[in-house]
């Protein structure tokens, strides 16, 4: 199972590199349903002047379009960075079953780092959450990006 998670996270890292190539914060996401990739995405907020275009949102939109359903029940999302509040909300509302993430986000992560929204009673859907998949690789691309920005 770990190798399966690593394979999907490697694809999310490729998406993060796509974000990097266009000057975006390098975060990537992949959505898998029944062992098939149904959606991918990377950050596009800067490119499109749209703060909602985080990797998870882009991947969710692409997956929903592909399966022609606004519900992604049974699907898993692999994302290189722990989801923020907005992305967690979209994951819950789309009924993604599992969240797998790489790097913790100490500034805005809500899957345990800053807050654990999955523990809140007001959500009607609770995805399973597993963090720290390929953490070193997922953290490195972000750290390198921000170091280069400061130079």
Short mmCIF file of N, CA and C in Angstrom, two decimals:
data_model
loop_
_atom_site.label_atom_id
_atom_site.label_comp_id
_atom_site.label_asym_id
_atom_site.label_seq_id
_atom_site.Cartn_x
_atom_site.Cartn_y
_atom_site.Cartn_z
N UNK A 1 0.82 -1.20 0.00
CA UNK A 1 0.00 0.00 0.00
C UNK A 1 0.86 1.26 0.00
N UNK A 2 1.95 1.24 0.75
CA UNK A 2 2.83 2.41 0.80
C UNK A 2 3.37 2.73 -0.58
N UNK A 3 3.76 1.71 -1.35
CA UNK A 3 4.30 1.98 -2.69
C UNK A 3 3.22 2.59 -3.58
N UNK A 4 1.97 2.15 -3.42
CA UNK A 4 0.87 2.73 -4.19
C UNK A 4 0.73 4.21 -3.85
N UNK A 5 0.79 4.53 -2.55
CA UNK A 5 0.70 5.93 -2.14
C UNK A 5 1.87 6.73 -2.72
N UNK A 6 3.04 6.15 -2.70
CA UNK A 6 4.22 6.84 -3.24
C UNK A 6 4.08 7.09 -4.73
N UNK A 7 3.52 6.14 -5.45
CA UNK A 7 3.35 6.33 -6.89
C UNK A 7 2.41 7.49 -7.19
N UNK A 8 1.32 7.57 -6.46
CA UNK A 8 0.38 8.67 -6.69
C UNK A 8 0.98 10.00 -6.23
N UNK A 9 1.74 9.96 -5.14
CA UNK A 9 2.36 11.20 -4.66
C UNK A 9 3.43 11.68 -5.65
N UNK A 10 4.11 10.76 -6.31
CA UNK A 10 5.09 11.15 -7.34
C UNK A 10 4.39 11.91 -8.47
N UNK A 11 3.19 11.51 -8.80
CA UNK A 11 2.43 12.21 -9.84
C UNK A 11 2.00 13.59 -9.33
N UNK A 12 1.62 13.66 -8.07
CA UNK A 12 1.29 14.97 -7.47
C UNK A 12 2.52 15.88 -7.49
N UNK A 13 3.70 15.30 -7.25
CA UNK A 13 4.94 16.10 -7.32
C UNK A 13 5.21 16.59 -8.74
N UNK A 14 4.87 15.80 -9.74
CA UNK A 14 5.00 16.26 -11.13
C UNK A 14 4.08 17.46 -11.36
N UNK A 15 2.89 17.40 -10.80
CA UNK A 15 1.97 18.54 -10.89
C UNK A 15 2.55 19.77 -10.18
N UNK A 16 3.19 19.54 -9.03
CA UNK A 16 3.83 20.65 -8.31
C UNK A 16 4.92 21.28 -9.18
N UNK A 17 5.65 20.45 -9.89
CA UNK A 17 6.69 20.98 -10.80
C UNK A 17 6.07 21.78 -11.94
N UNK A 18 4.88 21.36 -12.40
CA UNK A 18 4.17 22.13 -13.43
C UNK A 18 3.82 23.52 -12.89
N UNK A 19 3.42 23.58 -11.63
CA UNK A 19 3.13 24.88 -11.01
C UNK A 19 4.39 25.73 -10.96
N UNK A 20 5.48 25.12 -10.56
CA UNK A 20 6.76 25.82 -10.47
C UNK A 20 7.17 26.42 -11.81
N UNK A 21 6.94 25.68 -12.88
CA UNK A 21 7.32 26.14 -14.22
C UNK A 21 6.58 27.40 -14.65
N UNK A 22 5.39 27.63 -14.11
CA UNK A 22 4.64 28.83 -14.48
C UNK A 22 4.66 29.88 -13.38
N UNK A 23 5.57 29.72 -12.41
CA UNK A 23 5.75 30.73 -11.37
C UNK A 23 4.77 30.65 -10.21
N UNK A 24 4.09 29.53 -10.07
CA UNK A 24 3.15 29.34 -8.98
C UNK A 24 3.84 28.66 -7.80
N UNK A 25 3.26 28.79 -6.62
CA UNK A 25 3.73 28.03 -5.46
C UNK A 25 3.57 26.55 -5.82
N UNK A 26 4.65 25.78 -5.73
CA UNK A 26 4.62 24.40 -6.24
C UNK A 26 3.87 23.39 -5.37
N UNK A 27 2.57 23.36 -5.58
CA UNK A 27 1.72 22.38 -4.92
C UNK A 27 0.96 21.64 -6.01
N UNK A 28 0.90 20.31 -5.89
CA UNK A 28 0.20 19.49 -6.86
C UNK A 28 -0.75 18.53 -6.19
N UNK A 29 -1.77 18.11 -6.94
CA UNK A 29 -2.77 17.18 -6.41
C UNK A 29 -3.21 16.19 -7.48
N UNK A 30 -3.58 15.01 -7.02
CA UNK A 30 -4.06 13.94 -7.89
C UNK A 30 -5.26 13.30 -7.21
N UNK A 31 -6.31 13.02 -7.97
CA UNK A 31 -7.48 12.33 -7.42
C UNK A 31 -7.60 10.97 -8.10
N UNK A 32 -7.76 9.95 -7.26
CA UNK A 32 -7.79 8.56 -7.71
C UNK A 32 -9.12 7.94 -7.29
N UNK A 33 -9.73 7.23 -8.22
CA UNK A 33 -10.96 6.48 -7.95
C UNK A 33 -10.83 5.11 -8.58
N UNK A 34 -11.00 4.08 -7.79
CA UNK A 34 -10.89 2.70 -8.26
C UNK A 34 -9.56 2.46 -8.98
N UNK A 35 -8.49 2.94 -8.37
CA UNK A 35 -7.13 2.77 -8.89
C UNK A 35 -6.87 3.46 -10.22
N UNK A 36 -7.70 4.42 -10.58
CA UNK A 36 -7.50 5.19 -11.80
C UNK A 36 -7.45 6.68 -11.46
N UNK A 37 -6.53 7.38 -12.08
CA UNK A 37 -6.45 8.83 -11.88
C UNK A 37 -7.59 9.47 -12.67
N UNK A 38 -8.42 10.23 -11.95
CA UNK A 38 -9.55 10.89 -12.61
C UNK A 38 -9.40 12.41 -12.63
N UNK A 39 -8.40 12.91 -11.93
CA UNK A 39 -8.19 14.36 -11.94
C UNK A 39 -6.83 14.73 -11.39
N UNK A 40 -6.24 15.74 -11.99
CA UNK A 40 -4.97 16.27 -11.52
C UNK A 40 -5.08 17.79 -11.47
N UNK A 41 -4.17 18.39 -10.74
CA UNK A 41 -4.17 19.85 -10.71
C UNK A 41 -2.96 20.37 -9.98
N UNK A 42 -2.65 21.62 -10.25
CA UNK A 42 -1.60 22.33 -9.53
C UNK A 42 -2.06 23.76 -9.32
N UNK A 43 -1.38 24.46 -8.43
CA UNK A 43 -1.76 25.83 -8.13
C UNK A 43 -1.78 26.68 -9.40
N UNK A 44 -2.82 27.47 -9.53
CA UNK A 44 -2.97 28.40 -10.66
C UNK A 44 -3.51 29.76 -10.21
N UNK A 45 -3.44 30.03 -8.92
CA UNK A 45 -4.00 31.28 -8.37
C UNK A 45 -3.38 32.53 -8.98
N UNK A 46 -2.06 32.53 -9.10
CA UNK A 46 -1.35 33.70 -9.62
C UNK A 46 -1.62 33.85 -11.12
N UNK A 47 -1.52 32.75 -11.83
CA UNK A 47 -1.72 32.75 -13.29
C UNK A 47 -3.08 33.31 -13.68
N UNK A 48 -4.12 32.93 -12.95
CA UNK A 48 -5.48 33.32 -13.30
C UNK A 48 -6.09 34.38 -12.38
N UNK A 49 -5.24 34.96 -11.50
CA UNK A 49 -5.74 35.96 -10.55
C UNK A 49 -7.00 35.47 -9.83
N UNK A 50 -6.93 34.24 -9.33
CA UNK A 50 -8.07 33.60 -8.69
C UNK A 50 -7.59 32.86 -7.45
N UNK A 51 -7.87 33.40 -6.27
CA UNK A 51 -7.38 32.77 -5.04
C UNK A 51 -7.96 31.40 -4.76
N UNK A 52 -9.00 31.00 -5.49
CA UNK A 52 -9.59 29.68 -5.26
C UNK A 52 -8.90 28.57 -6.06
N UNK A 53 -7.97 28.92 -6.91
CA UNK A 53 -7.36 27.91 -7.77
C UNK A 53 -6.15 27.22 -7.13
N UNK A 54 -6.37 26.67 -5.95
CA UNK A 54 -5.37 25.82 -5.33
C UNK A 54 -5.37 24.47 -6.04
N UNK A 55 -4.30 23.73 -5.89
CA UNK A 55 -4.14 22.44 -6.56
C UNK A 55 -5.32 21.51 -6.31
N UNK A 56 -5.79 21.46 -5.06
CA UNK A 56 -6.89 20.56 -4.72
C UNK A 56 -8.17 20.94 -5.45
N UNK A 57 -8.45 22.23 -5.51
CA UNK A 57 -9.68 22.70 -6.17
C UNK A 57 -9.62 22.38 -7.67
N UNK A 58 -8.47 22.63 -8.29
CA UNK A 58 -8.30 22.34 -9.72
C UNK A 58 -8.49 20.84 -9.96
N UNK A 59 -7.89 20.02 -9.13
CA UNK A 59 -8.01 18.56 -9.29
C UNK A 59 -9.45 18.10 -9.08
N UNK A 60 -10.13 18.66 -8.08
CA UNK A 60 -11.53 18.31 -7.83
C UNK A 60 -12.40 18.68 -9.03
N UNK A 61 -12.21 19.88 -9.55
CA UNK A 61 -12.99 20.31 -10.72
C UNK A 61 -12.75 19.39 -11.91
N UNK A 62 -11.49 19.04 -12.15
CA UNK A 62 -11.17 18.15 -13.27
C UNK A 62 -11.76 16.76 -13.07
N UNK A 63 -11.70 16.25 -11.85
CA UNK A 63 -12.25 14.92 -11.57
C UNK A 63 -13.77 14.89 -11.72
N UNK A 64 -14.43 15.90 -11.18
CA UNK A 64 -15.89 15.97 -11.29
C UNK A 64 -16.33 16.06 -12.75
N UNK A 65 -15.60 16.85 -13.51
CA UNK A 65 -15.91 16.98 -14.94
C UNK A 65 -15.73 15.63 -15.64
N UNK A 66 -14.66 14.93 -15.30
CA UNK A 66 -14.37 13.66 -15.96
C UNK A 66 -15.45 12.61 -15.67
N UNK A 67 -15.87 12.51 -14.41
CA UNK A 67 -16.86 11.48 -14.08
C UNK A 67 -18.30 12.00 -14.17
N UNK A 68 -18.43 13.28 -14.50
CA UNK A 68 -19.74 13.92 -14.66
C UNK A 68 -20.60 13.78 -13.40
N UNK A 69 -19.97 14.11 -12.28
CA UNK A 69 -20.67 14.06 -11.01
C UNK A 69 -19.98 15.02 -10.05
N UNK A 70 -20.75 15.71 -9.24
CA UNK A 70 -20.16 16.64 -8.28
C UNK A 70 -19.75 15.93 -6.99
N UNK A 71 -20.02 14.66 -6.89
CA UNK A 71 -19.62 13.85 -5.74
C UNK A 71 -18.49 12.91 -6.15
N UNK A 72 -17.48 12.84 -5.31
CA UNK A 72 -16.32 11.98 -5.57
C UNK A 72 -16.22 10.89 -4.49
N UNK A 73 -17.37 10.34 -4.16
CA UNK A 73 -17.44 9.30 -3.13
C UNK A 73 -16.53 8.13 -3.50
N UNK A 74 -15.73 7.70 -2.54
CA UNK A 74 -14.81 6.59 -2.77
C UNK A 74 -13.46 7.01 -3.32
N UNK A 75 -13.31 8.27 -3.67
CA UNK A 75 -12.06 8.76 -4.25
C UNK A 75 -11.06 9.14 -3.16
N UNK A 76 -9.80 9.17 -3.56
CA UNK A 76 -8.72 9.62 -2.70
C UNK A 76 -8.02 10.78 -3.37
N UNK A 77 -7.61 11.76 -2.56
CA UNK A 77 -6.81 12.87 -3.08
C UNK A 77 -5.42 12.78 -2.48
N UNK A 78 -4.44 12.93 -3.34
CA UNK A 78 -3.03 13.00 -2.96
C UNK A 78 -2.57 14.41 -3.23
N UNK A 79 -2.08 15.07 -2.21
CA UNK A 79 -1.66 16.46 -2.37
C UNK A 79 -0.31 16.66 -1.67
N UNK A 80 0.55 17.43 -2.30
CA UNK A 80 1.91 17.58 -1.80
C UNK A 80 1.99 18.40 -0.52
N UNK A 81 0.97 19.20 -0.24
CA UNK A 81 0.95 20.05 0.96
C UNK A 81 -0.38 19.85 1.68
N UNK A 82 -0.33 19.83 2.97
CA UNK A 82 -1.53 19.69 3.80
C UNK A 82 -2.58 20.73 3.39
N UNK A 83 -3.82 20.30 3.19
CA UNK A 83 -4.86 21.22 2.75
C UNK A 83 -5.15 22.37 3.73
N UNK A 84 -5.53 23.50 3.14
CA UNK A 84 -5.96 24.68 3.90
C UNK A 84 -7.47 24.55 4.16
N UNK A 85 -8.02 25.55 4.82
CA UNK A 85 -9.45 25.55 5.15
C UNK A 85 -10.32 25.45 3.90
N UNK A 86 -10.03 26.27 2.90
CA UNK A 86 -10.82 26.27 1.67
C UNK A 86 -10.80 24.91 1.00
N UNK A 87 -9.61 24.35 0.88
CA UNK A 87 -9.47 23.07 0.18
C UNK A 87 -10.09 21.94 0.98
N UNK A 88 -9.94 21.97 2.29
CA UNK A 88 -10.58 20.95 3.12
C UNK A 88 -12.10 21.01 2.94
N UNK A 89 -12.65 22.22 2.91
CA UNK A 89 -14.08 22.38 2.69
C UNK A 89 -14.52 21.80 1.35
N UNK A 90 -13.75 22.05 0.31
CA UNK A 90 -14.08 21.50 -1.01
C UNK A 90 -13.98 19.98 -1.02
N UNK A 91 -12.99 19.45 -0.33
CA UNK A 91 -12.84 17.99 -0.22
C UNK A 91 -14.05 17.39 0.49
N UNK A 92 -14.47 18.01 1.58
CA UNK A 92 -15.63 17.52 2.32
C UNK A 92 -16.89 17.61 1.47
N UNK A 93 -17.11 18.76 0.82
CA UNK A 93 -18.33 18.94 0.03
C UNK A 93 -18.38 18.04 -1.20
N UNK A 94 -17.24 17.67 -1.72
CA UNK A 94 -17.22 16.76 -2.88
C UNK A 94 -17.23 15.30 -2.45
N UNK A 95 -17.16 15.05 -1.14
CA UNK A 95 -17.24 13.71 -0.56
C UNK A 95 -16.05 12.81 -0.89
N UNK A 96 -14.88 13.43 -1.08
CA UNK A 96 -13.65 12.63 -1.24
C UNK A 96 -13.50 11.81 0.03
N UNK A 97 -13.17 10.53 -0.11
CA UNK A 97 -13.12 9.63 1.04
C UNK A 97 -11.80 9.66 1.80
N UNK A 98 -10.70 9.90 1.09
CA UNK A 98 -9.38 9.84 1.72
C UNK A 98 -8.51 11.00 1.29
N UNK A 99 -7.80 11.58 2.26
CA UNK A 99 -6.81 12.62 1.99
C UNK A 99 -5.44 12.04 2.35
N UNK A 100 -4.52 12.11 1.40
CA UNK A 100 -3.13 11.74 1.63
C UNK A 100 -2.30 12.97 1.30
N UNK A 101 -1.47 13.43 2.23
CA UNK A 101 -0.67 14.61 1.94
C UNK A 101 0.78 14.38 2.32
N UNK A 102 1.65 15.20 1.71
CA UNK A 102 3.08 15.08 1.92
C UNK A 102 3.59 15.95 3.06
N UNK A 103 3.74 17.23 2.78
CA UNK A 103 4.32 18.16 3.75
C UNK A 103 3.24 18.76 4.65
N UNK A 104 3.58 18.91 5.92
CA UNK A 104 2.70 19.63 6.84
C UNK A 104 2.78 21.11 6.52
N UNK A 105 1.68 21.83 6.74
CA UNK A 105 1.65 23.27 6.54
C UNK A 105 1.43 23.93 7.89
N UNK A 106 2.52 24.41 8.48
CA UNK A 106 2.47 25.01 9.83
C UNK A 106 1.78 26.37 9.85
N UNK A 107 1.52 26.95 8.67
CA UNK A 107 0.87 28.27 8.62
C UNK A 107 -0.63 28.18 8.40
N UNK A 108 -1.08 27.19 7.60
CA UNK A 108 -2.52 27.14 7.32
C UNK A 108 -3.08 25.74 7.14
N UNK A 109 -2.35 24.72 7.52
CA UNK A 109 -2.83 23.35 7.38
C UNK A 109 -3.90 23.03 8.40
N UNK A 110 -4.98 22.42 7.94
CA UNK A 110 -6.11 22.12 8.83
C UNK A 110 -6.39 20.62 8.96
N UNK A 111 -5.38 19.83 8.67
CA UNK A 111 -5.50 18.38 8.87
C UNK A 111 -4.58 17.94 10.00
N UNK A 112 -4.36 18.85 10.94
CA UNK A 112 -3.58 18.53 12.12
C UNK A 112 -2.51 19.54 12.50
N UNK A 113 -1.98 20.29 11.54
CA UNK A 113 -0.88 21.21 11.86
C UNK A 113 -1.33 22.44 12.66
N UNK A 114 -2.26 23.20 12.11
CA UNK A 114 -2.76 24.40 12.80
C UNK A 114 -4.09 24.10 13.49
N UNK A 115 -4.82 23.22 12.89
CA UNK A 115 -6.17 22.86 13.35
C UNK A 115 -6.45 21.48 12.77
N UNK A 116 -7.41 20.78 13.36
CA UNK A 116 -7.86 19.50 12.79
C UNK A 116 -9.36 19.62 12.54
N UNK A 117 -9.69 20.13 11.37
CA UNK A 117 -11.10 20.35 11.05
C UNK A 117 -11.89 19.05 10.95
N UNK A 118 -11.21 17.95 10.73
CA UNK A 118 -11.89 16.67 10.63
C UNK A 118 -12.52 16.25 11.96
N UNK A 119 -12.06 16.86 13.05
CA UNK A 119 -12.60 16.55 14.37
C UNK A 119 -13.83 17.39 14.72
N UNK A 120 -14.14 18.37 13.88
CA UNK A 120 -15.28 19.25 14.17
C UNK A 120 -16.60 18.52 13.89
N UNK A 121 -17.56 18.74 14.75
CA UNK A 121 -18.84 18.04 14.64
C UNK A 121 -19.74 18.60 13.56
N UNK A 122 -19.47 19.82 13.10
CA UNK A 122 -20.37 20.46 12.15
C UNK A 122 -20.19 20.00 10.70
N UNK A 123 -19.19 19.17 10.42
CA UNK A 123 -19.06 18.63 9.07
C UNK A 123 -19.83 17.32 8.97
N UNK A 124 -20.56 17.17 7.88
CA UNK A 124 -21.37 15.97 7.70
C UNK A 124 -20.62 14.84 6.98
N UNK A 125 -19.38 15.07 6.67
CA UNK A 125 -18.55 14.05 6.01
C UNK A 125 -17.17 14.12 6.62
N UNK A 126 -16.60 12.99 6.93
CA UNK A 126 -15.28 12.93 7.56
C UNK A 126 -14.36 12.03 6.73
N UNK A 127 -13.49 12.63 5.93
CA UNK A 127 -12.55 11.80 5.17
C UNK A 127 -11.48 11.21 6.09
N UNK A 128 -10.93 10.11 5.68
CA UNK A 128 -9.77 9.55 6.36
C UNK A 128 -8.57 10.41 5.96
N UNK A 129 -7.68 10.70 6.90
CA UNK A 129 -6.53 11.57 6.61
C UNK A 129 -5.24 10.86 6.99
N UNK A 130 -4.31 10.84 6.04
CA UNK A 130 -2.97 10.28 6.28
C UNK A 130 -1.96 11.29 5.76
N UNK A 131 -1.09 11.73 6.65
CA UNK A 131 -0.06 12.69 6.26
C UNK A 131 1.31 12.06 6.18
N UNK A 132 2.25 12.87 5.82
CA UNK A 132 3.66 12.51 5.78
C UNK A 132 3.98 11.39 4.78
N UNK A 133 3.43 11.51 3.60
CA UNK A 133 3.78 10.61 2.50
C UNK A 133 4.78 11.35 1.63
N UNK A 134 5.97 10.82 1.53
CA UNK A 134 7.05 11.45 0.77
C UNK A 134 7.29 12.88 1.26
N UNK A 135 7.26 13.05 2.56
CA UNK A 135 7.38 14.37 3.18
C UNK A 135 8.65 15.10 2.74
N UNK A 136 9.75 14.40 2.72
CA UNK A 136 11.03 15.03 2.38
C UNK A 136 10.97 15.67 0.99
N UNK A 137 10.49 14.93 0.01
CA UNK A 137 10.41 15.42 -1.37
C UNK A 137 9.40 16.56 -1.49
N UNK A 138 8.25 16.41 -0.83
CA UNK A 138 7.21 17.43 -0.91
C UNK A 138 7.64 18.73 -0.22
N UNK A 139 8.36 18.60 0.89
CA UNK A 139 8.86 19.78 1.59
C UNK A 139 9.96 20.49 0.81
N UNK A 140 10.83 19.70 0.20
CA UNK A 140 11.98 20.26 -0.51
C UNK A 140 11.58 21.19 -1.65
N UNK A 141 10.63 20.78 -2.46
CA UNK A 141 10.23 21.62 -3.59
C UNK A 141 9.67 22.96 -3.10
N UNK A 142 8.96 22.95 -2.00
CA UNK A 142 8.43 24.19 -1.43
C UNK A 142 9.53 25.05 -0.82
N UNK A 143 10.40 24.43 -0.03
CA UNK A 143 11.50 25.17 0.58
C UNK A 143 12.39 25.81 -0.47
N UNK A 144 12.75 25.05 -1.51
CA UNK A 144 13.59 25.58 -2.58
C UNK A 144 12.92 26.76 -3.29
N UNK A 145 11.61 26.66 -3.51
CA UNK A 145 10.86 27.73 -4.15
C UNK A 145 10.93 29.02 -3.33
N UNK A 146 10.69 28.91 -2.03
CA UNK A 146 10.67 30.12 -1.19
C UNK A 146 12.07 30.67 -0.95
N UNK A 147 13.08 29.83 -0.91
CA UNK A 147 14.47 30.31 -0.82
C UNK A 147 14.80 31.11 -2.07
N UNK A 148 14.45 30.60 -3.24
CA UNK A 148 14.73 31.31 -4.50
C UNK A 148 13.96 32.63 -4.57
N UNK A 149 12.77 32.69 -4.01
CA UNK A 149 11.98 33.93 -4.01
C UNK A 149 12.65 35.03 -3.18
N UNK A 150 13.35 34.63 -2.13
CA UNK A 150 13.97 35.60 -1.22
C UNK A 150 15.30 36.11 -1.73
N UNK A 151 15.88 35.46 -2.73
CA UNK A 151 17.21 35.85 -3.23
C UNK A 151 17.10 37.09 -4.08
#
